Amino acid sequence: MESNDYSIIEISSNNKAKIFDIESSIRELRS
């Protein structure tokens, strides 16, 4: 259970990093 919770947290943080990269890429395209 504990390792499962940890992997879920790791995945969600990775997704946030990907979303941040996409948002910054969109800003670069608009400017």
PDB file of N, CA and C in Angstrom:
ATOM      1  N   MET A   1       0.836  -1.201   0.000  1.00  0.00           N
ATOM      2  CA  MET A   1       0.000   0.000   0.000  1.00  0.00           C
ATOM      3  C   MET A   1       0.878   1.260   0.000  1.00  0.00           C
ATOM      4  N   GLU A   2       1.861   1.316   0.871  1.00  0.00           N
ATOM      5  CA  GLU A   2       2.677   2.527   0.966  1.00  0.00           C
ATOM      6  C   GLU A   2       3.417   2.799  -0.336  1.00  0.00           C
ATOM      7  N   SER A   3       4.000   1.757  -0.921  1.00  0.00           N
ATOM      8  CA  SER A   3       4.717   1.959  -2.183  1.00  0.00           C
ATOM      9  C   SER A   3       3.742   2.367  -3.283  1.00  0.00           C
ATOM     10  N   ASN A   4       2.515   1.849  -3.217  1.00  0.00           N
ATOM     11  CA  ASN A   4       1.499   2.221  -4.202  1.00  0.00           C
ATOM     12  C   ASN A   4       1.168   3.707  -4.088  1.00  0.00           C
ATOM     13  N   ASP A   5       0.968   4.191  -2.868  1.00  0.00           N
ATOM     14  CA  ASP A   5       0.678   5.613  -2.667  1.00  0.00           C
ATOM     15  C   ASP A   5       1.830   6.458  -3.191  1.00  0.00           C
ATOM     16  N   TYR A   6       3.055   6.000  -2.946  1.00  0.00           N
ATOM     17  CA  TYR A   6       4.214   6.775  -3.380  1.00  0.00           C
ATOM     18  C   TYR A   6       4.254   6.876  -4.901  1.00  0.00           C
ATOM     19  N   SER A   7       3.969   5.773  -5.588  1.00  0.00           N
ATOM     20  CA  SER A   7       4.010   5.799  -7.055  1.00  0.00           C
ATOM     21  C   SER A   7       2.921   6.718  -7.602  1.00  0.00           C
ATOM     22  N   ILE A   8       1.759   6.753  -6.953  1.00  0.00           N
ATOM     23  CA  ILE A   8       0.680   7.653  -7.395  1.00  0.00           C
ATOM     24  C   ILE A   8       1.129   9.104  -7.244  1.00  0.00           C
ATOM     25  N   ILE A   9       1.775   9.433  -6.132  1.00  0.00           N
ATOM     26  CA  ILE A   9       2.265  10.802  -5.924  1.00  0.00           C
ATOM     27  C   ILE A   9       3.311  11.135  -6.981  1.00  0.00           C
ATOM     28  N   GLU A  10       4.187  10.195  -7.272  1.00  0.00           N
ATOM     29  CA  GLU A  10       5.242  10.421  -8.257  1.00  0.00           C
ATOM     30  C   GLU A  10       4.629  10.682  -9.629  1.00  0.00           C
ATOM     31  N   ILE A  11       3.629   9.902 -10.005  1.00  0.00           N
ATOM     32  CA  ILE A  11       2.980  10.065 -11.313  1.00  0.00           C
ATOM     33  C   ILE A  11       2.306  11.432 -11.390  1.00  0.00           C
ATOM     34  N   SER A  12       1.591  11.836 -10.360  1.00  0.00           N
ATOM     35  CA  SER A  12       0.883  13.119 -10.405  1.00  0.00           C
ATOM     36  C   SER A  12       1.871  14.273 -10.503  1.00  0.00           C
ATOM     37  N   SER A  13       3.014  14.191  -9.814  1.00  0.00           N
ATOM     38  CA  SER A  13       4.002  15.263  -9.907  1.00  0.00           C
ATOM     39  C   SER A  13       4.618  15.297 -11.299  1.00  0.00           C
ATOM     40  N   ASN A  14       4.822  14.127 -11.909  1.00  0.00           N
ATOM     41  CA  ASN A  14       5.333  14.092 -13.280  1.00  0.00           C
ATOM     42  C   ASN A  14       4.334  14.723 -14.236  1.00  0.00           C
ATOM     43  N   ASN A  15       3.052  14.448 -14.043  1.00  0.00           N
ATOM     44  CA  ASN A  15       2.024  15.041 -14.898  1.00  0.00           C
ATOM     45  C   ASN A  15       2.012  16.554 -14.751  1.00  0.00           C
ATOM     46  N   LYS A  16       2.165  17.070 -13.532  1.00  0.00           N
ATOM     47  CA  LYS A  16       2.199  18.520 -13.328  1.00  0.00           C
ATOM     48  C   LYS A  16       3.385  19.118 -14.070  1.00  0.00           C
ATOM     49  N   ALA A  17       4.533  18.443 -14.036  1.00  0.00           N
ATOM     50  CA  ALA A  17       5.706  18.955 -14.742  1.00  0.00           C
ATOM     51  C   ALA A  17       5.451  18.985 -16.242  1.00  0.00           C
ATOM     52  N   LYS A  18       4.805  17.949 -16.781  1.00  0.00           N
ATOM     53  CA  LYS A  18       4.493  17.920 -18.215  1.00  0.00           C
ATOM     54  C   LYS A  18       3.540  19.051 -18.579  1.00  0.00           C
ATOM     55  N   ILE A  19       2.516  19.264 -17.755  1.00  0.00           N
ATOM     56  CA  ILE A  19       1.551  20.341 -18.018  1.00  0.00           C
ATOM     57  C   ILE A  19       2.280  21.684 -18.008  1.00  0.00           C
ATOM     58  N   PHE A  20       3.192  21.880 -17.066  1.00  0.00           N
ATOM     59  CA  PHE A  20       3.935  23.141 -16.994  1.00  0.00           C
ATOM     60  C   PHE A  20       4.761  23.335 -18.261  1.00  0.00           C
ATOM     61  N   ASP A  21       5.412  22.285 -18.749  1.00  0.00           N
ATOM     62  CA  ASP A  21       6.200  22.374 -19.984  1.00  0.00           C
ATOM     63  C   ASP A  21       5.309  22.754 -21.155  1.00  0.00           C
ATOM     64  N   ILE A  22       4.131  22.160 -21.245  1.00  0.00           N
ATOM     65  CA  ILE A  22       3.207  22.460 -22.344  1.00  0.00           C
ATOM     66  C   ILE A  22       2.770  23.922 -22.267  1.00  0.00           C
ATOM     67  N   GLU A  23       2.433  24.399 -21.080  1.00  0.00           N
ATOM     68  CA  GLU A  23       1.988  25.789 -20.939  1.00  0.00           C
ATOM     69  C   GLU A  23       3.094  26.750 -21.341  1.00  0.00           C
ATOM     70  N   SER A  24       4.328  26.488 -20.932  1.00  0.00           N
ATOM     71  CA  SER A  24       5.425  27.383 -21.299  1.00  0.00           C
ATOM     72  C   SER A  24       5.684  27.334 -22.801  1.00  0.00           C
ATOM     73  N   SER A  25       5.514  26.165 -23.414  1.00  0.00           N
ATOM     74  CA  SER A  25       5.678  26.059 -24.868  1.00  0.00           C
ATOM     75  C   SER A  25       4.617  26.884 -25.586  1.00  0.00           C
ATOM     76  N   ILE A  26       3.387  26.843 -25.101  1.00  0.00           N
ATOM     77  CA  ILE A  26       2.306  27.624 -25.715  1.00  0.00           C
ATOM     78  C   ILE A  26       2.620  29.114 -25.601  1.00  0.00           C
ATOM     79  N   ARG A  27       3.127  29.551 -24.458  1.00  0.00           N
ATOM     80  CA  ARG A  27       3.459  30.972 -24.294  1.00  0.00           C
ATOM     81  C   ARG A  27       4.537  31.374 -25.290  1.00  0.00           C
ATOM     82  N   GLU A  28       5.516  30.509 -25.508  1.00  0.00           N
ATOM     83  CA  GLU A  28       6.582  30.835 -26.462  1.00  0.00           C
ATOM     84  C   GLU A  28       6.017  30.957 -27.868  1.00  0.00           C
ATOM     85  N   LEU A  29       5.074  30.091 -28.225  1.00  0.00           N
ATOM     86  CA  LEU A  29       4.486  30.146 -29.565  1.00  0.00           C
ATOM     87  C   LEU A  29       3.685  31.434 -29.754  1.00  0.00           C
ATOM     88  N   ARG A  30       2.972  31.870 -28.722  1.00  0.00           N
ATOM     89  CA  ARG A  30       2.135  33.070 -28.844  1.00  0.00           C
ATOM     90  C   ARG A  30       2.988  34.321 -28.978  1.00  0.00           C
ATOM     91  N   SER A  31       4.109  34.401 -28.270  1.00  0.00           N
ATOM     92  CA  SER A  31       4.917  35.625 -28.275  1.00  0.00           C
ATOM     93  C   SER A  31       5.649  35.830 -29.593  1.00  0.00           C
TER      94      SER A  31
END
